[in-house]
Short mmCIF file of C-alpha atoms in Angstrom, two decimals:
data_model
loop_
_atom_site.label_atom_id
_atom_site.label_comp_id
_atom_site.label_asym_id
_atom_site.label_seq_id
_atom_site.Cartn_x
_atom_site.Cartn_y
_atom_site.Cartn_z
CA UNK A 352 -42.89 -111.85 -110.38
CA UNK A 353 -44.58 -114.66 -108.25
CA UNK A 354 -48.02 -112.96 -107.71
CA UNK A 355 -50.90 -114.96 -108.55
CA UNK A 356 -51.28 -113.47 -112.07
CA UNK A 357 -48.28 -115.42 -113.22
CA UNK A 358 -50.16 -118.87 -113.24
CA UNK A 359 -53.05 -117.53 -115.02
CA UNK A 360 -50.86 -116.01 -117.74
CA UNK A 361 -48.25 -118.89 -117.74
CA UNK A 362 -45.56 -116.42 -117.73
CA UNK A 363 -42.38 -118.12 -116.81
CA UNK A 364 -40.19 -114.88 -115.57
CA UNK A 365 -36.64 -115.87 -115.74
CA UNK A 366 -35.27 -112.47 -114.49
CA UNK A 367 -35.76 -110.81 -111.37
CA UNK A 368 -36.98 -107.50 -111.93
CA UNK A 369 -35.68 -104.64 -109.56
CA UNK A 370 -37.98 -101.59 -109.42
CA UNK A 371 -35.89 -99.26 -111.85
CA UNK A 372 -35.69 -97.60 -114.88
CA UNK A 373 -36.18 -100.60 -117.17
CA UNK A 374 -36.85 -104.26 -116.91
CA UNK A 375 -37.05 -107.38 -119.13
CA UNK A 376 -38.67 -110.46 -118.30
CA UNK A 377 -39.12 -113.68 -120.43
CA UNK A 378 -42.22 -115.70 -120.70
CA UNK A 379 -43.88 -118.02 -122.95
CA UNK A 380 -47.26 -117.85 -124.95
CA UNK A 381 -49.25 -120.94 -124.68
CA UNK A 382 -50.83 -122.07 -127.97
CA UNK A 383 -54.41 -122.14 -125.74
CA UNK A 384 -54.29 -118.26 -125.84
CA UNK A 385 -54.48 -118.08 -130.00
CA UNK A 386 -57.49 -116.64 -131.83
CA UNK A 387 -57.55 -116.38 -135.58
CA UNK A 388 -54.12 -115.11 -136.89
CA UNK A 389 -52.25 -115.08 -133.43
CA UNK A 390 -52.34 -114.87 -129.80
CA UNK A 391 -55.02 -112.62 -128.39
CA UNK A 392 -54.32 -108.92 -128.00
CA UNK A 393 -56.05 -108.40 -124.70
CA UNK A 394 -53.86 -111.32 -123.28
CA UNK A 395 -50.84 -109.84 -124.70
CA UNK A 396 -51.66 -106.57 -122.92
CA UNK A 397 -52.32 -108.06 -119.70
CA UNK A 398 -48.94 -109.78 -119.94
CA UNK A 399 -47.49 -106.44 -120.71
CA UNK A 400 -49.35 -104.83 -117.67
CA UNK A 401 -47.97 -107.45 -115.50
CA UNK A 402 -44.48 -106.61 -116.57
CA UNK A 403 -45.25 -102.92 -115.96
CA UNK A 404 -46.60 -103.69 -112.62
CA UNK A 405 -43.23 -105.28 -111.91
CA UNK A 406 -41.51 -102.36 -112.95
CA UNK A 407 -43.25 -99.76 -110.74
CA UNK A 408 -44.46 -101.94 -107.73
CA UNK A 409 -45.90 -99.17 -105.71
CA UNK A 410 -48.16 -98.09 -108.71
CA UNK A 411 -49.66 -101.74 -109.72
CA UNK A 412 -52.56 -100.83 -111.73
CA UNK A 413 -52.66 -99.46 -115.56
CA UNK A 414 -55.10 -96.54 -115.10
CA UNK A 415 -54.89 -95.99 -118.61
CA UNK A 416 -52.80 -98.14 -121.35
CA UNK A 417 -52.68 -97.62 -125.19
CA UNK A 418 -51.24 -100.26 -127.35
CA UNK A 419 -50.15 -100.55 -130.77
CA UNK A 420 -50.33 -103.82 -132.33
CA UNK A 421 -47.26 -104.13 -134.86
CA UNK A 422 -47.27 -107.99 -135.90
CA UNK A 423 -49.18 -110.92 -135.08
CA UNK A 424 -47.69 -113.03 -132.08
CA UNK A 425 -47.44 -116.66 -131.93
CA UNK A 426 -47.10 -119.41 -129.34
CA UNK A 427 -43.71 -119.52 -127.85
CA UNK A 428 -41.07 -117.35 -126.11
CA UNK A 429 -42.02 -113.83 -125.49
CA UNK A 430 -39.67 -110.93 -123.96
CA UNK A 431 -41.26 -108.10 -122.23
CA UNK A 432 -39.38 -104.69 -121.86
CA UNK A 433 -40.16 -101.90 -119.94
CA UNK A 434 -38.93 -98.26 -119.31
CA UNK A 435 -39.99 -95.65 -116.81
CA UNK A 436 -40.77 -92.32 -118.37
CA UNK A 437 -41.72 -90.58 -115.45
CA UNK A 438 -42.41 -91.48 -111.82
CA UNK A 439 -43.52 -88.83 -109.43
CA UNK A 440 -46.70 -88.15 -106.91
CA UNK A 441 -49.31 -90.81 -107.53
CA UNK A 442 -48.57 -91.66 -111.13
CA UNK A 443 -45.74 -93.09 -113.43
CA UNK A 444 -45.76 -93.51 -117.27
CA UNK A 445 -44.19 -96.71 -118.36
CA UNK A 446 -43.37 -97.71 -121.80
CA UNK A 447 -43.33 -101.17 -122.70
CA UNK A 448 -42.65 -103.77 -125.73
CA UNK A 449 -43.25 -107.43 -126.33
CA UNK A 450 -40.84 -109.00 -128.81
CA UNK A 451 -40.66 -112.37 -130.26
CA UNK A 452 -37.34 -113.51 -131.97
CA UNK A 453 -36.22 -109.84 -131.64
CA UNK A 454 -39.23 -108.49 -133.51
CA UNK A 455 -41.41 -106.10 -132.00
CA UNK A 456 -44.94 -107.41 -131.63
CA UNK A 457 -46.88 -104.96 -129.28
CA UNK A 458 -45.88 -101.53 -127.77
CA UNK A 459 -47.62 -99.69 -125.32
CA UNK A 460 -47.79 -96.72 -123.03
CA UNK A 461 -49.23 -97.01 -119.66
CA UNK A 462 -50.09 -94.40 -116.84
CA UNK A 463 -49.69 -96.51 -113.73
CA UNK A 464 -51.35 -95.79 -110.42
CA UNK A 465 -53.25 -97.35 -107.65
CA UNK A 466 -56.89 -97.97 -108.26
CA UNK A 467 -57.63 -98.73 -104.44
CA UNK A 468 -56.40 -95.20 -103.34
CA UNK A 469 -58.34 -92.96 -105.65
CA UNK A 470 -60.32 -90.00 -104.20
CA UNK A 471 -64.04 -89.82 -104.31
CA UNK A 472 -66.15 -86.45 -105.43
CA UNK A 473 -69.25 -85.32 -105.24
CA UNK A 474 -69.44 -84.88 -108.86
CA UNK A 475 -68.67 -88.94 -109.37
CA UNK A 476 -71.26 -90.24 -111.77
CA UNK A 477 -71.60 -92.75 -114.60
CA UNK A 478 -74.07 -92.03 -117.31
CA UNK A 479 -73.45 -95.29 -119.39
CA UNK A 480 -76.21 -98.07 -118.54
CA UNK A 481 -75.34 -101.13 -117.23
CA UNK A 482 -75.31 -103.75 -119.90
CA UNK A 483 -79.22 -104.89 -120.29
CA UNK A 484 -78.16 -108.72 -120.11
CA UNK A 485 -80.65 -111.43 -119.76
CA UNK A 486 -80.17 -113.48 -116.39
CA UNK A 487 -77.33 -115.88 -116.85
CA UNK A 488 -79.61 -118.96 -117.16
CA UNK A 489 -81.15 -117.43 -120.12
CA UNK A 490 -77.83 -116.75 -121.86
CA UNK A 491 -75.66 -118.62 -124.23
CA UNK A 492 -72.50 -120.30 -122.94
CA UNK A 493 -69.22 -120.00 -125.01
CA UNK A 494 -69.20 -123.89 -124.59
CA UNK A 495 -72.26 -124.01 -126.98
CA UNK A 496 -69.85 -122.44 -129.89
CA UNK A 497 -69.63 -124.82 -132.81
CA UNK A 498 -66.33 -126.98 -132.72
CA UNK A 499 -64.94 -125.37 -135.74
CA UNK A 500 -65.16 -122.03 -134.13
CA UNK A 501 -63.59 -123.24 -131.14
CA UNK A 502 -60.61 -124.90 -133.08
CA UNK A 503 -59.82 -121.27 -134.50
CA UNK A 504 -60.30 -119.56 -131.09
CA UNK A 505 -58.96 -121.87 -128.44
CA UNK A 506 -58.67 -118.82 -126.41
CA UNK A 507 -62.55 -118.68 -125.72
CA UNK A 508 -62.18 -121.75 -123.59
CA UNK A 509 -59.96 -119.98 -121.18
CA UNK A 510 -63.07 -118.09 -119.90
CA UNK A 511 -66.85 -118.39 -118.88
CA UNK A 512 -68.88 -116.26 -121.40
CA UNK A 513 -72.72 -116.49 -121.34
CA UNK A 514 -73.84 -114.32 -124.37
CA UNK A 515 -76.92 -112.20 -124.51
CA UNK A 516 -78.98 -114.70 -127.29
CA UNK A 517 -79.99 -111.58 -128.96
CA UNK A 518 -76.59 -110.82 -130.40
CA UNK A 519 -75.20 -114.40 -131.28
CA UNK A 520 -77.53 -114.68 -134.49
CA UNK A 521 -73.99 -114.47 -136.52
CA UNK A 522 -73.20 -117.94 -135.37
CA UNK A 523 -76.18 -119.16 -136.96
CA UNK A 524 -75.56 -117.29 -140.03
CA UNK A 525 -78.00 -114.46 -138.88
CA UNK A 526 -76.00 -111.62 -137.92
CA UNK A 527 -78.19 -108.70 -136.16
CA UNK A 528 -76.31 -106.06 -138.34
CA UNK A 529 -76.24 -103.84 -134.87
CA UNK A 530 -72.59 -104.34 -134.18
CA UNK A 531 -73.22 -105.15 -130.77
CA UNK A 532 -72.12 -108.09 -128.53
CA UNK A 533 -72.54 -108.53 -124.89
CA UNK A 534 -71.95 -111.13 -122.43
CA UNK A 535 -71.45 -112.18 -118.76
CA UNK A 536 -67.79 -112.82 -118.20
CA UNK A 537 -65.76 -114.55 -115.72
CA UNK A 538 -62.43 -116.15 -115.23
CA UNK A 539 -62.51 -119.95 -114.71
CA UNK A 540 -62.35 -121.94 -111.48
CA UNK A 541 -64.31 -119.14 -109.62
CA UNK A 542 -61.18 -116.79 -109.89
CA UNK A 543 -62.19 -113.11 -108.92
CA UNK A 544 -61.59 -110.31 -111.23
CA UNK A 545 -58.47 -108.18 -110.71
CA UNK A 546 -57.33 -105.15 -112.47
CA UNK A 547 -55.01 -106.98 -115.06
CA UNK A 548 -57.77 -109.49 -115.95
CA UNK A 549 -60.01 -106.15 -117.04
CA UNK A 550 -57.09 -105.82 -119.89
CA UNK A 551 -57.99 -109.54 -120.99
CA UNK A 552 -62.02 -108.80 -120.49
CA UNK A 553 -61.94 -105.96 -122.99
CA UNK A 554 -60.77 -107.81 -125.78
CA UNK A 555 -62.12 -111.41 -125.22
CA UNK A 556 -65.33 -111.32 -127.06
CA UNK A 557 -65.56 -111.92 -130.73
CA UNK A 558 -65.20 -108.64 -132.79
CA UNK A 559 -68.53 -106.74 -133.03
CA UNK A 560 -67.80 -107.47 -137.01
CA UNK A 561 -69.19 -110.45 -136.44
CA UNK A 562 -72.54 -109.06 -135.64
CA UNK A 563 -72.29 -106.85 -138.89
CA UNK A 564 -72.10 -109.95 -140.92
CA UNK A 565 -68.53 -109.84 -141.60
CA UNK A 566 -66.80 -112.82 -139.66
CA UNK A 567 -63.12 -113.28 -139.85
CA UNK A 568 -59.98 -111.90 -138.11
CA UNK A 569 -60.23 -108.13 -137.35
CA UNK A 570 -56.81 -107.16 -136.51
CA UNK A 571 -56.58 -104.42 -133.85
CA UNK A 572 -54.60 -101.60 -134.87
CA UNK A 573 -54.81 -99.70 -131.69
CA UNK A 574 -56.42 -100.33 -128.21
CA UNK A 575 -56.71 -97.94 -125.26
CA UNK A 576 -58.27 -99.17 -121.87
CA UNK A 577 -59.03 -96.96 -118.84
CA UNK A 578 -59.12 -98.67 -115.62
CA UNK A 579 -61.83 -96.58 -113.73
CA UNK A 580 -62.37 -98.69 -110.49
CA UNK A 581 -61.29 -101.85 -108.53
CA UNK A 582 -63.66 -104.41 -109.67
CA UNK A 583 -65.86 -106.13 -107.05
CA UNK A 584 -65.99 -110.02 -106.89
CA UNK A 585 -68.43 -111.82 -108.91
CA UNK A 586 -69.43 -111.73 -112.78
CA UNK A 587 -68.41 -109.21 -115.08
CA UNK A 588 -70.81 -107.88 -117.76
CA UNK A 589 -69.00 -106.90 -120.87
CA UNK A 590 -70.56 -104.76 -123.62
CA UNK A 591 -68.89 -104.22 -126.96
CA UNK A 592 -70.19 -102.00 -129.99
CA UNK A 593 -69.13 -99.85 -132.95
CA UNK A 594 -70.96 -97.18 -134.31
CA UNK A 595 -68.58 -95.78 -137.03
CA UNK A 596 -67.65 -98.11 -139.78
CA UNK A 597 -65.55 -96.18 -142.52
CA UNK A 598 -62.32 -96.63 -144.66
CA UNK A 599 -62.14 -100.28 -143.97
CA UNK A 600 -61.99 -100.03 -140.24
CA UNK A 601 -64.23 -99.78 -137.33
CA UNK A 602 -64.05 -98.59 -133.83
CA UNK A 603 -65.04 -100.89 -131.07
CA UNK A 604 -66.08 -99.35 -127.72
CA UNK A 605 -66.40 -101.90 -124.83
CA UNK A 606 -67.42 -101.23 -121.32
CA UNK A 607 -66.96 -103.44 -118.26
CA UNK A 608 -69.14 -103.38 -115.34
CA UNK A 609 -68.74 -105.38 -112.25
CA UNK A 610 -71.11 -107.39 -109.87
CA UNK A 611 -71.71 -104.07 -107.93
CA UNK A 612 -73.22 -102.33 -111.02
CA UNK A 613 -69.93 -100.21 -111.16
CA UNK A 614 -68.33 -98.98 -114.53
CA UNK A 615 -64.58 -100.66 -113.97
CA UNK A 616 -63.37 -100.44 -117.57
CA UNK A 617 -63.77 -98.39 -120.67
CA UNK A 618 -61.84 -99.28 -123.76
CA UNK A 619 -61.63 -98.45 -127.44
CA UNK A 620 -59.90 -99.95 -130.12
CA UNK A 621 -59.69 -99.16 -133.92
CA UNK A 622 -59.47 -102.64 -136.15
CA UNK A 623 -59.42 -103.38 -139.69
CA UNK A 624 -62.86 -104.53 -141.03
CA UNK A 625 -62.44 -108.09 -142.38
CA UNK A 626 -62.55 -108.45 -146.26
CA UNK A 627 -65.91 -109.23 -147.39
CA UNK B 810 -40.31 -79.58 -143.39
CA UNK B 811 -41.65 -76.74 -145.34
CA UNK B 812 -45.24 -77.75 -145.68
CA UNK B 813 -47.91 -75.08 -144.84
CA UNK B 814 -48.67 -76.53 -141.56
CA UNK B 815 -45.31 -75.03 -140.51
CA UNK B 816 -46.43 -71.57 -140.47
CA UNK B 817 -49.64 -72.00 -138.36
CA UNK B 818 -47.50 -74.18 -135.70
CA UNK B 819 -44.66 -71.97 -135.96
CA UNK B 820 -42.39 -74.55 -135.91
CA UNK B 821 -38.84 -73.57 -136.98
CA UNK B 822 -37.43 -76.66 -138.51
CA UNK B 823 -33.65 -76.44 -138.03
CA UNK B 824 -32.91 -80.15 -139.52
CA UNK B 825 -33.68 -81.64 -142.78
CA UNK B 826 -35.37 -85.00 -142.04
CA UNK B 827 -34.52 -87.78 -144.22
CA UNK B 828 -37.31 -90.49 -144.36
CA UNK B 829 -35.63 -93.22 -141.90
CA UNK B 830 -35.82 -95.34 -139.05
CA UNK B 831 -35.53 -92.16 -136.51
CA UNK B 832 -35.63 -88.15 -136.79
CA UNK B 833 -35.06 -85.28 -134.76
CA UNK B 834 -36.56 -81.95 -135.43
CA UNK B 835 -35.97 -78.62 -133.61
CA UNK B 836 -38.84 -76.20 -133.07
CA UNK B 837 -40.20 -73.37 -130.68
CA UNK B 838 -43.45 -73.05 -128.80
CA UNK B 839 -44.99 -69.81 -128.98
CA UNK B 840 -46.46 -68.50 -125.84
CA UNK B 841 -49.67 -67.94 -127.80
CA UNK B 842 -50.29 -71.60 -127.68
CA UNK B 843 -50.51 -71.53 -123.96
CA UNK B 844 -53.51 -72.43 -121.77
CA UNK B 845 -53.74 -72.83 -117.93
CA UNK B 846 -50.69 -74.62 -117.01
CA UNK B 847 -48.84 -74.70 -120.14
CA UNK B 848 -48.73 -75.35 -123.88
CA UNK B 849 -52.04 -76.92 -125.24
CA UNK B 850 -52.12 -80.78 -125.52
CA UNK B 851 -53.61 -80.79 -128.77
CA UNK B 852 -51.32 -78.39 -130.21
CA UNK B 853 -48.29 -80.44 -128.97
CA UNK B 854 -49.79 -83.53 -130.44
CA UNK B 855 -50.11 -81.86 -133.84
CA UNK B 856 -46.68 -80.82 -133.81
CA UNK B 857 -45.54 -84.36 -133.01
CA UNK B 858 -47.69 -85.42 -135.93
CA UNK B 859 -46.14 -83.11 -138.23
CA UNK B 860 -42.66 -84.61 -137.14
CA UNK B 861 -44.23 -88.13 -137.36
CA UNK B 862 -45.32 -87.02 -140.99
CA UNK B 863 -41.93 -85.82 -141.91
CA UNK B 864 -40.54 -89.43 -140.74
CA UNK B 865 -43.00 -91.39 -143.24
CA UNK B 866 -43.81 -88.88 -145.83
CA UNK B 867 -45.60 -91.50 -147.88
CA UNK B 868 -48.01 -92.21 -144.98
CA UNK B 869 -48.82 -88.83 -143.99
CA UNK B 870 -51.80 -89.08 -141.65
CA UNK B 871 -52.22 -90.27 -138.19
CA UNK B 872 -54.96 -92.84 -138.35
CA UNK B 873 -54.45 -93.43 -134.61
CA UNK B 874 -52.25 -91.60 -132.06
CA UNK B 875 -52.22 -92.06 -128.37
CA UNK B 876 -50.44 -89.64 -126.15
CA UNK B 877 -49.23 -89.68 -122.82
CA UNK B 878 -48.75 -86.29 -121.05
CA UNK B 879 -45.85 -86.55 -118.70
CA UNK B 880 -45.05 -82.92 -117.73
CA UNK B 881 -46.44 -79.63 -118.70
CA UNK B 882 -44.67 -78.06 -121.45
CA UNK B 883 -43.48 -74.23 -121.67
CA UNK B 884 -43.03 -71.55 -124.31
CA UNK B 885 -39.51 -72.01 -125.73
CA UNK B 886 -37.48 -74.39 -127.87
CA UNK B 887 -38.81 -78.17 -128.01
CA UNK B 888 -37.09 -81.08 -129.83
CA UNK B 889 -39.47 -83.80 -131.45
CA UNK B 890 -37.70 -87.25 -131.96
CA UNK B 891 -39.29 -90.22 -133.83
CA UNK B 892 -38.68 -93.84 -134.45
CA UNK B 893 -40.23 -96.16 -137.10
CA UNK B 894 -41.61 -99.27 -135.25
CA UNK B 895 -42.84 -100.92 -138.05
CA UNK B 896 -43.21 -99.83 -141.77
CA UNK B 897 -45.08 -102.12 -143.97
CA UNK B 898 -48.07 -102.14 -146.54
CA UNK B 899 -50.42 -99.19 -146.34
CA UNK B 900 -49.43 -98.52 -142.34
CA UNK B 901 -46.66 -97.46 -140.32
CA UNK B 902 -46.25 -97.35 -136.62
CA UNK B 903 -44.21 -94.51 -135.18
CA UNK B 904 -43.13 -93.73 -131.87
CA UNK B 905 -42.44 -90.14 -130.98
CA UNK B 906 -41.42 -87.85 -128.15
CA UNK B 907 -41.31 -84.00 -127.36
CA UNK B 908 -38.64 -83.06 -125.04
CA UNK B 909 -37.42 -79.68 -123.55
CA UNK B 910 -34.43 -79.04 -121.70
CA UNK B 911 -33.85 -83.00 -122.33
CA UNK B 912 -36.95 -83.57 -120.29
CA UNK B 913 -39.62 -85.45 -122.08
CA UNK B 914 -43.06 -83.81 -121.86
CA UNK B 915 -45.11 -85.93 -124.41
CA UNK B 916 -44.68 -89.27 -125.67
CA UNK B 917 -46.92 -90.98 -128.37
CA UNK B 918 -47.48 -93.81 -130.47
CA UNK B 919 -49.15 -93.56 -133.92
CA UNK B 920 -50.48 -95.61 -136.86
CA UNK B 921 -49.58 -93.60 -139.83
CA UNK B 922 -51.24 -94.08 -143.26
CA UNK B 923 -53.06 -92.38 -146.01
CA UNK B 924 -56.71 -91.08 -145.27
CA UNK B 925 -57.24 -90.34 -149.08
CA UNK B 926 -56.48 -93.83 -150.10
CA UNK B 927 -58.98 -95.72 -147.72
CA UNK B 928 -61.44 -98.32 -149.28
CA UNK B 929 -65.35 -98.01 -149.17
CA UNK B 930 -67.37 -100.64 -147.94
CA UNK B 931 -71.32 -101.22 -147.94
CA UNK B 932 -70.98 -101.81 -144.15
CA UNK B 933 -70.04 -97.92 -143.87
CA UNK B 934 -72.05 -96.23 -141.46
CA UNK B 935 -72.07 -93.71 -138.57
CA UNK B 936 -74.28 -94.00 -135.69
CA UNK B 937 -73.03 -91.15 -133.94
CA UNK B 938 -75.39 -87.84 -134.57
CA UNK B 939 -74.07 -84.69 -136.06
CA UNK B 940 -73.84 -82.53 -133.17
CA UNK B 941 -77.29 -80.33 -132.90
CA UNK B 942 -75.65 -76.92 -132.99
CA UNK B 943 -77.88 -73.86 -133.65
CA UNK B 944 -76.86 -71.87 -136.48
CA UNK B 945 -73.37 -70.03 -136.39
CA UNK B 946 -75.36 -66.75 -136.11
CA UNK B 947 -77.04 -67.68 -132.96
CA UNK B 948 -73.76 -69.06 -131.53
CA UNK B 949 -71.17 -67.26 -129.02
CA UNK B 950 -67.80 -66.44 -130.38
CA UNK B 951 -64.81 -67.26 -128.17
CA UNK B 952 -64.00 -63.47 -128.73
CA UNK B 953 -66.78 -62.85 -126.28
CA UNK B 954 -64.95 -64.74 -123.52
CA UNK B 955 -64.17 -62.40 -120.33
CA UNK B 956 -60.80 -60.92 -120.67
CA UNK B 957 -59.41 -62.60 -117.55
CA UNK B 958 -60.27 -66.12 -119.08
CA UNK B 959 -58.41 -65.03 -122.27
CA UNK B 960 -55.46 -63.99 -120.46
CA UNK B 961 -55.26 -67.68 -118.96
CA UNK B 962 -55.96 -69.17 -122.44
CA UNK B 963 -54.26 -67.13 -124.89
CA UNK B 964 -54.44 -70.34 -127.23
CA UNK B 965 -58.24 -69.88 -127.74
CA UNK B 966 -57.39 -66.75 -129.54
CA UNK B 967 -55.72 -68.83 -132.44
CA UNK B 968 -59.29 -70.28 -133.47
CA UNK B 969 -62.39 -69.34 -134.50
CA UNK B 970 -64.92 -71.12 -131.82
CA UNK B 971 -68.74 -70.32 -132.00
CA UNK B 972 -70.19 -71.90 -128.81
CA UNK B 973 -73.66 -73.40 -128.41
CA UNK B 974 -75.32 -70.91 -126.05
CA UNK B 975 -76.81 -73.84 -124.14
CA UNK B 976 -73.47 -74.93 -122.64
CA UNK B 977 -71.62 -71.73 -121.74
CA UNK B 978 -73.54 -70.99 -118.59
CA UNK B 979 -70.39 -71.98 -116.94
CA UNK B 980 -68.83 -68.58 -118.21
CA UNK B 981 -71.58 -66.94 -116.26
CA UNK B 982 -71.15 -69.04 -113.19
CA UNK B 983 -73.92 -71.20 -114.29
CA UNK B 984 -72.90 -74.50 -115.29
CA UNK B 985 -75.41 -76.96 -116.90
CA UNK B 986 -74.02 -79.70 -115.09
CA UNK B 987 -74.44 -82.00 -118.02
CA UNK B 988 -70.78 -82.21 -118.69
CA UNK B 989 -71.07 -81.35 -122.44
CA UNK B 990 -69.66 -78.58 -124.56
CA UNK B 991 -70.10 -77.98 -128.21
CA UNK B 992 -68.94 -75.67 -131.00
CA UNK B 993 -68.42 -74.61 -134.35
CA UNK B 994 -64.78 -74.57 -135.10
CA UNK B 995 -62.27 -73.31 -137.93
CA UNK B 996 -58.73 -72.08 -138.11
CA UNK B 997 -58.21 -68.74 -138.70
CA UNK B 998 -58.01 -66.61 -142.06
CA UNK B 999 -60.30 -69.15 -143.81
CA UNK B 1000 -57.61 -71.87 -143.53
CA UNK B 1001 -59.48 -75.16 -144.46
CA UNK B 1002 -58.99 -78.12 -142.00
CA UNK B 1003 -56.43 -80.90 -142.93
CA UNK B 1004 -55.71 -83.99 -140.90
CA UNK B 1005 -53.31 -82.64 -138.45
CA UNK B 1006 -55.45 -79.77 -137.62
CA UNK B 1007 -57.93 -82.31 -136.36
CA UNK B 1008 -55.53 -83.13 -133.66
CA UNK B 1009 -55.84 -79.49 -132.46
CA UNK B 1010 -59.41 -79.45 -132.88
CA UNK B 1011 -60.14 -82.68 -130.49
CA UNK B 1012 -58.27 -80.61 -127.65
CA UNK B 1013 -59.18 -76.81 -128.30
CA UNK B 1014 -62.29 -76.40 -126.35
CA UNK B 1015 -62.52 -75.76 -122.80
CA UNK B 1016 -62.48 -79.03 -120.81
CA UNK B 1017 -66.04 -80.43 -120.14
CA UNK B 1018 -65.45 -80.23 -116.47
CA UNK B 1019 -66.15 -76.46 -116.68
CA UNK B 1020 -69.65 -77.48 -117.58
CA UNK B 1021 -69.84 -79.79 -114.42
CA UNK B 1022 -68.99 -76.64 -112.14
CA UNK B 1023 -65.31 -77.55 -111.82
CA UNK B 1024 -63.36 -74.58 -113.73
CA UNK B 1025 -59.50 -74.99 -113.63
CA UNK B 1026 -56.81 -76.80 -115.34
CA UNK B 1027 -57.70 -80.31 -115.91
CA UNK B 1028 -54.44 -82.11 -117.13
CA UNK B 1029 -54.67 -84.75 -119.62
CA UNK B 1030 -53.33 -88.28 -118.64
CA UNK B 1031 -53.60 -89.75 -121.80
CA UNK B 1032 -55.30 -88.74 -125.19
CA UNK B 1033 -56.31 -91.16 -128.10
CA UNK B 1034 -57.41 -89.75 -131.42
CA UNK B 1035 -58.58 -91.60 -134.66
CA UNK B 1036 -58.72 -89.91 -137.79
CA UNK B 1037 -61.87 -91.26 -139.72
CA UNK B 1038 -61.79 -89.37 -142.88
CA UNK B 1039 -60.20 -86.47 -144.45
CA UNK B 1040 -62.18 -83.21 -143.85
CA UNK B 1041 -64.07 -81.50 -146.37
CA UNK B 1042 -63.50 -77.59 -146.58
CA UNK B 1043 -65.47 -75.44 -144.26
CA UNK B 1044 -66.58 -75.12 -140.52
CA UNK B 1045 -66.19 -78.16 -138.09
CA UNK B 1046 -68.35 -79.17 -135.63
CA UNK B 1047 -66.67 -80.29 -132.27
CA UNK B 1048 -68.61 -82.05 -129.40
CA UNK B 1049 -66.98 -82.98 -126.00
CA UNK B 1050 -68.64 -84.90 -123.31
CA UNK B 1051 -68.03 -86.84 -120.31
CA UNK B 1052 -69.98 -89.91 -119.22
CA UNK B 1053 -67.98 -91.02 -116.37
CA UNK B 1054 -66.47 -89.13 -113.49
CA UNK B 1055 -64.79 -91.47 -110.86
CA UNK B 1056 -61.69 -91.50 -108.76
CA UNK B 1057 -60.74 -87.79 -109.31
CA UNK B 1058 -60.77 -88.39 -113.28
CA UNK B 1059 -63.14 -87.97 -116.18
CA UNK B 1060 -63.05 -89.39 -119.46
CA UNK B 1061 -63.57 -86.70 -122.29
CA UNK B 1062 -65.07 -88.04 -125.49
CA UNK B 1063 -64.83 -86.09 -128.74
CA UNK B 1064 -66.33 -86.27 -132.03
CA UNK B 1065 -65.47 -83.84 -134.95
CA UNK B 1066 -67.72 -83.58 -137.87
CA UNK B 1067 -66.87 -81.80 -141.16
CA UNK B 1068 -69.05 -79.30 -143.24
CA UNK B 1069 -70.26 -82.47 -145.27
CA UNK B 1070 -71.70 -83.91 -142.19
CA UNK B 1071 -69.21 -86.77 -141.94
CA UNK B 1072 -67.47 -87.84 -138.78
CA UNK B 1073 -63.75 -86.96 -139.39
CA UNK B 1074 -62.28 -87.51 -135.99
CA UNK B 1075 -63.06 -89.34 -132.77
CA UNK B 1076 -61.08 -88.86 -129.79
CA UNK B 1077 -61.04 -89.83 -125.88
CA UNK B 1078 -58.83 -88.59 -123.20
CA UNK B 1079 -58.38 -89.23 -119.32
CA UNK B 1080 -58.04 -86.13 -117.36
CA UNK B 1081 -57.85 -85.10 -113.70
CA UNK B 1082 -60.68 -83.57 -112.42
CA UNK B 1083 -59.65 -80.01 -110.99
CA UNK B 1084 -59.97 -79.95 -107.45
CA UNK B 1085 -63.16 -78.50 -105.81
#
């Protein structure tokens, strides 16, 4: 492994990975990545993305990745295994699993490619507005979250998040009921965003169910992320919203824009609504 | 197999499928399901969904399914294989592949459950508007499509589709440029919609790239479908749109509403923009 993402993810690779049909990597989840019932789902996906990148190093970026969350993960050792299903032209399809104690926790399919090499078209456009976040000095830092919240979600301290004050009423028992959360987001220490860190960004904010007045753990059933462009250096803007709550589940759509006002990631997950 | 979906899909099962950890089914693609470069992607997904259903018959509905399209499929024999990754409580996670001549064509992950048994919540809501389709007698039937188009897409004749006349300008060389297509949709012979048929419905219309002035085959890289409710009998309304065209790709979001104005399916795919 050995690229800088390792350090951030605290993955301790004990196996060299030749580019080939399958790979297995050993790592360790730090308890600091916990949130609610287990290790954060976006973090797990970024870890698996890292293993997928090691499997097809000439196609380093997950252009699409879809994950099924099987069982909550715990702090401790984790094994990532990957299989190349197809590799040709500019894209590869790679399957991957994260297991702990022999039990699969996360399984995913990714289309790997190279964001830096994508073509430009005269049809290029983005009809999704940049999140209308107030300036950062008028937003509320995750460091202001109540200690009891941070104790359940130590994971939040791994980032700098500056929340739109209009969507944090839930923290004071006054959810807006809209089902929307948005924030400025960056990695700590002035670290710049990269493609794998976008897999973290799409699942880092609290679930929008908080803003519906239903706090609590909202386990993800399925999460799909599309990476649409290489992120520019600087703060990201992340917006989550749900439009359909039905059958004890809600979809959470996320968009991530970079400092150049470009949409860099889109995601959708289906999650279980916490019990009322 | 033996349920009525068989007949519509022209799947000839040659293997009895015991509910178990894995299953293999043999079928046959009819050339009538072709469109452009191969067998329609939604049809393939419905076929695989049928195999997944046979694998966990007590959880018959794909609540979520994410598929990677590896290689175009051709008319002829096809093998569906499935593996149960987790089965507990009300949901199961099942992986599945479709192969032809030993080559994987489609690989997918599904969360299987029972749409009929989902709970109701006071938070239930749908913020997505019902597609604003004109009455059916003012819409344009797929039977009016030019013969040369129907020759390339015989698949279209498997359904009744009544298109909003405001979004078929592309058929006369006058695309709107909006990137939106919507239509009334139903199965032939008065057949009522069921969950697996929704996997067909989300990928049955021409790609929205037609409405952007870029006709031609737009191969799907990844397609994720969430089934949100059991469809009521009657016509479906299907709306496709894209909001982000970038890097030679576009996302296509689809919503399907039933005759009771209920959102029954949401999907998103990332597809390659046809070359200009």
